[in-house]
Amino acid sequence: MKRLAKHNQSIRSIFGSLDAELLQSAVDLDSIDDILRDCLSKEEMREAGSYFTGQLLATKLVNSFLAPITLNSIVLDPACGAGNLLIECSRKLGVKSKLSKTLLSWGKVLHGTDIHHHFIESAKLRIIIEAINRGVEIDCNLEEALLSLPNIKVGDALSVTEKELSQVTHIIMNPPFTTWPSPLENYWGKGKINAAGIIFDKYIRLLPKDSNIAAILPDVLRSGSSYHKFRSYVTTRIIASCDIWGAFNSKTDVDVFILSGYFGAKHKNKIEWHKPLNNYTPLSDLYDVNTGSLVAYRAPEEGPLHPYFDLKNSPAGKTVYKETKYRRFKGKVFKPPFVLVKRTSSPSNKNRASATIVNIEHPAAVENHMVVITPKSLKVEDCVSLLRVLCSEKTNDFLNDRARMRHLTIGVIKDIPID
């Protein structure tokens, strides 16, 4: 964090500057991610667990609030980092003629916490520069300006109490995407789970009635099979809409979505986590779907010798008539004909469901990074029909709506429409 401290010092040095370009660059929401990547080591970035919201996404998030941000609002970012989202929120607020009066009014509205004091310092400095960019007259020194933002402070997002949130009107967040241990008690997940889900859960348990919430969340929370209880719980707590965004930014290989709404009384609300499909036949009606059972690095090479399929000998869009690999294996094997689908899959792929037909004579062992789809009819022509479905644009669209993670789940594959 030492290099971040130096960056903060450079922001301090431009306080009172007449260089409009320099002032504007300090609050550029797109460039700060690059700056912080230069300032922080990979370990520090991993520890912080956050990536900094660019302009388009920040604008989209702030505009997703159902109630507008005004000078009567109290806006909290519980994991504010260098302040991008708070800066974007400040752009919904008016300014006074003087810097001191502007910051006094903004300071009552803008609240934020982060466990890293250098981030808090950066957030405050940049909000002050944002006010200066709005044309106010500088009538106080920098230290006085910093004291005008007392509600942006070092703190742990998970230590907040219901009383502390009682006056909050808007929660905005881009929480860490790393994994943390589950809080366990009365919880929807066990073991290591996504930190963004933990923080989001914390606030929807404590928010006052009618407060607004808008969050950038990793797609695993929207589409991961292990997070169905998270989605069920969220549905009981808030009235909200889900908006797929796509890749967080060009340097972060995570797709995200925006979840925005408000906290209400008990209600019957169905959040549409993905586009509803009506009157369709899911793949699982006509096919059995299983994960390959051979974990190559762990399974001992013992037992009968079987044909063996993994990512390397499963050519996309082809039919394999002759085995090319063998391996001894005691576990579950699969009787052909069947279709193999690679579990690793990104929305950037031309064909999300990369598939291979296996039509050999003997049962085969399949590596666990593959999904095995066997027609209930046991007919190879049904494998051929399925391959056409899996290679279609319709299936790509379905998968890009349902699962923008970097892998396909059994549940999503079972739901692929086949007519």
Coordinates of C-alpha atoms in Angstrom, one line a residue:
M1 CA 0.0 0.0 0.0
K2 CA 3.0 2.3 0.1
R3 CA 2.7 3.2 -3.5
L4 CA -0.9 4.0 -3.0
A5 CA 0.1 6.4 -0.3
K6 CA 2.4 8.1 -2.8
H7 CA -0.5 8.3 -5.3
N8 CA -2.7 10.0 -2.6
Q9 CA 0.1 12.5 -2.0
S10 CA 0.1 13.4 -5.7
I11 CA -3.7 14.0 -5.4
R12 CA -3.1 16.3 -2.4
S13 CA -0.5 18.2 -4.4
I14 CA -3.1 19.3 -7.1
F15 CA -5.5 20.7 -4.5
G16 CA -6.0 24.3 -5.6
S17 CA -4.5 23.7 -9.0
L18 CA -5.8 25.5 -12.0
D19 CA -4.9 22.7 -14.4
A20 CA -8.3 21.4 -15.4
E21 CA -7.0 18.3 -17.1
L22 CA -5.0 17.3 -14.1
L23 CA -8.0 17.8 -11.8
Q24 CA -10.3 15.9 -14.1
S25 CA -7.9 13.0 -14.4
A26 CA -8.0 12.5 -10.6
V27 CA -11.7 11.7 -10.7
D28 CA -11.7 9.7 -13.9
L29 CA -13.5 6.5 -13.0
D30 CA -12.0 4.5 -15.8
S31 CA -8.3 5.3 -15.2
I32 CA -8.3 4.7 -11.4
D33 CA -8.3 0.9 -11.9
D34 CA -5.1 1.1 -14.0
I35 CA -3.6 3.4 -11.5
L36 CA -4.3 1.2 -8.5
R37 CA -3.1 -1.9 -10.4
D38 CA 0.2 0.0 -10.8
C39 CA 0.2 1.0 -7.1
L40 CA -0.7 -2.3 -5.6
S41 CA 0.9 -5.7 -5.8
K42 CA -1.0 -8.8 -7.0
E43 CA -1.1 -9.9 -3.4
E44 CA -2.5 -6.6 -2.2
M45 CA -5.1 -6.6 -5.0
R46 CA -6.1 -10.2 -4.0
E47 CA -6.3 -9.2 -0.3
A48 CA -8.4 -6.2 -1.1
G49 CA -10.6 -8.4 -3.3
S50 CA -12.1 -5.4 -5.1
Y51 CA -11.9 -4.0 -8.5
F52 CA -12.8 -0.5 -9.2
T53 CA -16.0 0.4 -11.1
G54 CA -15.6 2.1 -14.4
Q55 CA -17.7 5.0 -15.6
L56 CA -20.4 3.2 -17.7
L57 CA -21.0 0.6 -15.0
A58 CA -21.0 3.2 -12.2
T59 CA -23.5 5.3 -14.1
K60 CA -25.7 2.3 -14.8
L61 CA -25.6 1.3 -11.1
V62 CA -26.5 4.7 -9.7
N63 CA -29.3 5.2 -12.2
S64 CA -30.8 1.8 -11.2
F65 CA -32.0 3.3 -7.9
L66 CA -35.7 3.5 -7.8
A67 CA -35.6 6.6 -5.6
P68 CA -33.3 9.5 -6.7
I69 CA -30.3 10.6 -4.6
T70 CA -30.9 14.1 -3.1
L71 CA -29.4 16.2 -0.4
N72 CA -31.8 14.6 2.0
S73 CA -30.5 11.1 1.2
I74 CA -28.0 9.1 3.2
V75 CA -26.0 7.0 0.8
L76 CA -23.7 4.2 2.1
D77 CA -21.0 2.3 0.2
P78 CA -19.9 -0.4 2.8
A79 CA -16.8 -1.4 0.7
C80 CA -16.0 1.9 -1.0
G81 CA -12.4 1.4 -2.0
A82 CA -11.1 4.5 -3.7
G83 CA -14.5 6.1 -3.9
N84 CA -15.7 5.6 -7.5
L85 CA -19.3 4.8 -6.6
L86 CA -19.5 7.7 -4.1
I87 CA -18.1 10.1 -6.7
E88 CA -20.8 9.0 -9.1
C89 CA -23.4 9.4 -6.4
S90 CA -22.1 13.0 -5.7
R91 CA -22.8 13.8 -9.3
K92 CA -26.5 13.6 -8.4
L93 CA -26.1 16.3 -5.8
G94 CA -26.1 20.0 -6.3
V95 CA -23.2 22.3 -5.3
K96 CA -23.0 25.5 -3.3
S97 CA -20.9 28.5 -4.3
K98 CA -18.1 27.6 -1.8
L99 CA -16.2 24.4 -1.4
S100 CA -16.7 24.3 2.4
K101 CA -20.5 24.6 2.1
T102 CA -20.6 22.0 -0.7
L103 CA -18.6 19.5 1.3
L104 CA -20.7 20.2 4.4
S105 CA -23.8 19.2 2.5
W106 CA -22.2 16.3 0.7
G107 CA -20.7 15.0 3.9
K108 CA -24.1 14.5 5.4
V109 CA -25.2 12.4 2.4
L110 CA -22.1 10.4 1.5
H111 CA -21.1 7.5 3.8
G112 CA -18.5 4.9 3.1
T113 CA -16.3 2.3 4.8
D114 CA -13.2 0.3 3.8
I115 CA -10.7 -1.6 5.9
H116 CA -7.8 0.1 4.2
H117 CA -7.1 3.6 5.4
H118 CA -5.2 4.5 2.1
F119 CA -8.4 3.8 0.2
I120 CA -10.4 6.0 2.5
E121 CA -8.0 8.8 2.1
S122 CA -8.1 8.4 -1.7
A123 CA -11.9 8.4 -1.7
K124 CA -12.1 11.6 0.3
L125 CA -9.4 13.4 -1.7
R126 CA -11.1 12.5 -5.0
I127 CA -14.6 13.6 -3.8
I128 CA -13.0 16.9 -2.8
I129 CA -11.5 17.2 -6.3
E130 CA -14.8 16.3 -7.8
A131 CA -16.4 19.2 -6.0
I132 CA -13.7 21.6 -7.3
N133 CA -14.3 20.3 -10.8
R134 CA -17.9 21.4 -10.4
G135 CA -16.8 25.0 -10.3
V136 CA -17.0 25.8 -6.6
E137 CA -14.7 28.4 -5.0
I138 CA -12.0 27.0 -2.8
D139 CA -12.5 28.8 0.6
C140 CA -10.8 26.3 2.9
N141 CA -7.6 24.3 3.2
L142 CA -7.3 20.6 2.3
E143 CA -7.3 19.4 5.9
E144 CA -10.5 21.4 6.6
A145 CA -12.0 19.9 3.5
L146 CA -11.1 16.4 4.6
L147 CA -12.8 16.9 7.9
S148 CA -16.0 17.8 6.1
L149 CA -16.4 14.2 5.0
P150 CA -16.5 12.5 8.4
N151 CA -18.8 9.6 7.4
I152 CA -16.3 8.2 4.9
K153 CA -14.1 6.3 7.3
V154 CA -12.1 3.1 8.0
G155 CA -14.4 0.3 9.0
D156 CA -15.4 -3.3 8.4
A157 CA -18.5 -3.8 6.3
L158 CA -19.5 -6.8 8.3
S159 CA -19.3 -5.0 11.7
V160 CA -22.2 -2.7 10.9
T161 CA -25.3 -2.8 13.2
E162 CA -29.0 -2.4 12.5
K163 CA -29.0 0.9 14.5
E164 CA -26.1 2.3 12.3
L165 CA -28.2 1.6 9.2
S166 CA -31.5 2.9 10.5
Q167 CA -31.2 6.3 8.7
V168 CA -29.7 5.0 5.4
T169 CA -31.8 5.6 2.3
H170 CA -29.5 4.2 -0.3
I171 CA -27.0 1.3 -0.2
I172 CA -24.6 1.1 -3.1
M173 CA -21.9 -1.5 -3.4
N174 CA -19.3 -3.4 -5.5
P175 CA -18.2 -5.8 -2.8
P176 CA -15.1 -8.1 -3.0
F177 CA -15.4 -11.1 -5.3
T178 CA -13.0 -13.3 -3.3
T179 CA -14.1 -16.3 -1.1
W180 CA -14.6 -16.1 2.7
P181 CA -15.6 -18.7 5.3
S182 CA -19.4 -18.8 5.7
P183 CA -20.8 -17.1 8.8
L184 CA -22.7 -20.5 9.2
E185 CA -25.5 -19.5 11.6
N186 CA -28.9 -19.3 9.9
Y187 CA -27.1 -19.2 6.6
W188 CA -27.6 -20.4 3.0
G189 CA -24.0 -21.5 2.4
K190 CA -21.3 -23.6 4.1
G191 CA -17.5 -23.7 3.8
K192 CA -15.9 -21.1 1.5
I193 CA -18.4 -18.9 -0.2
N194 CA -18.4 -15.7 -2.3
A195 CA -17.6 -12.6 -0.2
A196 CA -19.9 -10.5 -2.3
G197 CA -22.8 -12.7 -1.3
I198 CA -21.8 -12.5 2.4
I199 CA -21.7 -8.7 2.4
F200 CA -24.9 -8.3 0.4
D201 CA -26.7 -10.8 2.7
K202 CA -25.5 -8.8 5.8
Y203 CA -27.1 -5.6 4.5
I204 CA -30.4 -7.0 3.4
R205 CA -30.8 -8.5 6.9
L206 CA -30.4 -5.1 8.5
L207 CA -31.7 -2.5 6.0
P208 CA -34.6 -0.3 7.2
K209 CA -37.9 -0.6 5.3
D210 CA -38.1 1.3 2.0
S211 CA -34.4 1.8 1.7
N212 CA -32.9 1.4 -1.7
I213 CA -30.1 -1.0 -2.7
A214 CA -28.0 -1.3 -5.8
A215 CA -25.1 -3.8 -6.1
I216 CA -22.7 -5.1 -8.6
L217 CA -22.4 -8.8 -8.0
P218 CA -20.4 -11.7 -9.6
D219 CA -22.5 -13.9 -11.9
V220 CA -21.9 -17.0 -9.8
L221 CA -24.5 -15.6 -7.3
R222 CA -27.1 -15.3 -10.1
S223 CA -26.5 -18.6 -11.9
G224 CA -24.3 -20.9 -9.8
S225 CA -26.1 -24.1 -8.7
S226 CA -24.5 -23.8 -5.2
Y227 CA -26.1 -20.4 -4.6
H228 CA -29.7 -21.3 -5.2
K229 CA -30.4 -20.8 -1.5
F230 CA -28.8 -17.4 -1.6
R231 CA -31.2 -16.4 -4.4
S232 CA -34.2 -17.9 -2.5
Y233 CA -33.2 -15.9 0.6
V234 CA -32.7 -12.6 -1.3
T235 CA -36.2 -13.0 -2.9
T236 CA -37.7 -13.1 0.6
R237 CA -36.0 -9.9 1.7
I238 CA -36.1 -7.4 -1.1
I239 CA -38.2 -6.4 -4.1
A240 CA -35.6 -6.2 -6.9
S241 CA -34.7 -6.6 -10.5
C242 CA -31.7 -8.3 -12.0
D243 CA -29.8 -6.8 -14.9
I244 CA -27.0 -8.7 -16.6
W245 CA -24.0 -6.5 -17.4
G246 CA -21.3 -8.9 -18.7
A247 CA -17.5 -8.7 -18.1
F248 CA -16.7 -6.4 -15.2
N249 CA -14.0 -4.8 -17.3
S250 CA -11.4 -5.7 -19.9
K251 CA -8.8 -6.7 -17.2
T252 CA -11.0 -8.6 -14.9
D253 CA -12.2 -12.1 -16.1
V254 CA -15.5 -12.0 -14.1
D255 CA -19.0 -11.4 -15.4
V256 CA -21.3 -9.4 -13.2
F257 CA -24.9 -8.3 -12.9
I258 CA -26.7 -5.5 -11.2
L259 CA -29.2 -6.3 -8.5
S260 CA -31.3 -3.2 -7.6
G261 CA -34.5 -2.7 -5.6
Y262 CA -35.7 -1.8 -2.2
F263 CA -36.3 -3.4 1.2
G264 CA -39.9 -3.9 1.9
A265 CA -42.2 -5.7 4.4
K266 CA -42.9 -9.4 3.9
H267 CA -44.0 -9.8 0.3
K268 CA -44.5 -12.3 -2.5
N269 CA -41.9 -11.3 -5.0
K270 CA -40.2 -13.3 -7.7
I271 CA -36.9 -11.9 -8.9
E272 CA -36.3 -12.9 -12.5
W273 CA -32.7 -14.1 -12.3
H274 CA -32.8 -15.1 -15.9
K275 CA -35.3 -14.8 -18.8
P276 CA -38.3 -17.0 -18.3
L277 CA -39.0 -19.7 -20.8
N278 CA -42.5 -20.9 -21.6
N279 CA -43.7 -24.2 -23.2
Y280 CA -40.4 -25.8 -23.9
T281 CA -38.9 -29.2 -23.5
P282 CA -35.7 -29.2 -21.3
L283 CA -32.8 -31.4 -22.3
S284 CA -33.2 -33.6 -19.1
D285 CA -36.6 -34.8 -20.3
L286 CA -34.9 -36.9 -23.1
Y287 CA -31.4 -37.3 -21.8
D288 CA -29.5 -38.3 -18.7
V289 CA -26.9 -35.8 -17.6
N290 CA -23.8 -36.6 -15.5
T291 CA -20.4 -35.3 -14.7
G292 CA -17.5 -37.4 -15.8
S293 CA -16.4 -39.5 -12.8
L294 CA -12.6 -39.7 -13.3
V295 CA -10.5 -37.2 -11.4
A296 CA -7.3 -37.8 -13.3
Y297 CA -4.7 -36.4 -10.9
R298 CA -6.3 -38.3 -7.9
A299 CA -7.7 -41.6 -9.1
P300 CA -5.2 -44.5 -8.9
E301 CA -4.7 -46.4 -12.2
E302 CA -6.2 -49.6 -10.9
G303 CA -9.0 -51.8 -12.1
P304 CA -10.2 -52.7 -15.6
L305 CA -8.7 -51.0 -18.7
H306 CA -11.2 -48.6 -20.3
P307 CA -11.3 -46.2 -23.2
Y308 CA -10.7 -42.8 -21.7
F309 CA -12.0 -39.3 -22.8
D310 CA -10.8 -35.9 -21.6
L311 CA -10.6 -32.4 -23.1
K312 CA -7.7 -33.4 -25.5
N313 CA -9.3 -36.2 -27.4
S314 CA -12.9 -34.8 -27.6
P315 CA -12.9 -32.7 -30.8
A316 CA -15.7 -30.1 -30.9
G317 CA -18.5 -30.8 -33.3
K318 CA -17.2 -34.2 -34.3
T319 CA -18.1 -37.9 -33.8
V320 CA -15.5 -40.2 -32.4
Y321 CA -15.8 -43.8 -33.6
K322 CA -12.5 -45.2 -32.3
E323 CA -10.9 -44.8 -28.9
T324 CA -7.4 -43.2 -28.8
K325 CA -6.7 -43.3 -25.0
Y326 CA -7.0 -46.0 -22.4
R327 CA -6.8 -46.0 -18.6
R328 CA -7.4 -48.4 -15.7
F329 CA -10.2 -47.2 -13.6
K330 CA -12.5 -48.8 -10.9
G331 CA -15.2 -46.1 -10.9
K332 CA -18.3 -45.3 -13.0
V333 CA -18.0 -45.7 -16.7
F334 CA -20.5 -44.7 -19.4
K335 CA -21.9 -46.8 -22.2
P336 CA -22.0 -45.2 -25.7
P337 CA -23.5 -43.6 -27.6
F338 CA -23.3 -40.3 -25.6
V339 CA -22.4 -36.7 -26.0
L340 CA -19.6 -35.0 -24.1
V341 CA -19.7 -31.3 -23.3
K342 CA -16.7 -29.4 -21.9
R343 CA -17.6 -27.8 -18.6
T344 CA -15.1 -24.9 -19.0
S345 CA -17.0 -22.3 -21.0
S346 CA -16.9 -18.5 -21.3
P347 CA -19.5 -16.1 -22.7
S348 CA -16.7 -15.0 -25.1
N349 CA -16.6 -18.5 -26.7
K350 CA -18.2 -18.7 -30.1
N351 CA -19.8 -22.0 -29.0
R352 CA -20.5 -22.2 -25.3
A353 CA -21.6 -25.9 -25.4
S354 CA -18.6 -27.4 -27.1
A355 CA -19.7 -31.0 -27.7
T356 CA -18.5 -34.3 -29.1
I357 CA -20.4 -37.5 -29.9
V358 CA -18.8 -40.7 -28.7
N359 CA -20.0 -43.8 -30.6
I360 CA -17.5 -46.5 -29.8
E361 CA -18.2 -50.2 -28.8
H362 CA -17.1 -50.3 -25.2
P363 CA -18.0 -48.3 -22.0
A364 CA -15.6 -45.4 -21.4
A365 CA -14.2 -43.6 -18.5
V366 CA -14.7 -39.8 -18.7
E367 CA -12.6 -37.1 -17.0
N368 CA -14.5 -34.9 -14.6
H369 CA -14.1 -31.7 -16.6
M370 CA -16.6 -33.1 -19.1
V371 CA -20.4 -33.6 -18.9
V372 CA -21.8 -36.8 -20.2
I373 CA -25.2 -36.6 -21.9
T374 CA -26.8 -40.0 -22.7
P375 CA -30.0 -40.3 -24.7
K376 CA -32.7 -42.2 -22.8
S377 CA -33.5 -43.8 -26.1
L378 CA -29.9 -45.1 -26.3
K379 CA -30.0 -44.1 -30.1
V380 CA -27.1 -42.5 -31.8
E381 CA -29.5 -40.4 -34.0
D382 CA -30.6 -38.6 -30.8
C383 CA -27.0 -37.8 -30.1
V384 CA -26.8 -36.3 -33.6
S385 CA -30.0 -34.3 -33.0
L386 CA -28.6 -33.0 -29.7
L387 CA -25.3 -31.9 -31.2
R388 CA -27.2 -29.7 -33.6
V389 CA -29.1 -28.2 -30.7
L390 CA -25.9 -27.6 -28.7
C391 CA -24.2 -25.9 -31.6
S392 CA -27.1 -23.5 -32.3
E393 CA -27.3 -19.8 -31.7
K394 CA -30.4 -20.4 -29.6
T395 CA -28.4 -22.5 -27.1
N396 CA -25.6 -19.9 -27.0
D397 CA -28.2 -17.2 -26.2
F398 CA -29.8 -19.4 -23.5
L399 CA -26.4 -20.2 -21.9
N400 CA -25.3 -16.6 -22.0
D401 CA -28.4 -15.6 -20.2
R402 CA -28.4 -18.4 -17.7
A403 CA -24.7 -18.8 -16.8
R404 CA -22.1 -16.1 -17.5
M405 CA -19.6 -17.9 -15.3
R406 CA -16.5 -19.6 -16.7
H407 CA -18.0 -23.1 -16.5
L408 CA -21.3 -24.8 -17.2
T409 CA -23.2 -26.5 -14.4
I410 CA -25.2 -29.7 -14.6
G411 CA -28.4 -27.8 -13.7
V412 CA -28.0 -25.3 -16.5
I413 CA -27.2 -28.1 -19.1
K414 CA -30.3 -30.0 -18.0
D415 CA -32.5 -26.9 -18.7
I416 CA -31.2 -26.3 -22.2
P417 CA -34.3 -26.1 -24.5
I418 CA -34.3 -28.8 -27.1
D419 CA -37.3 -27.6 -29.1

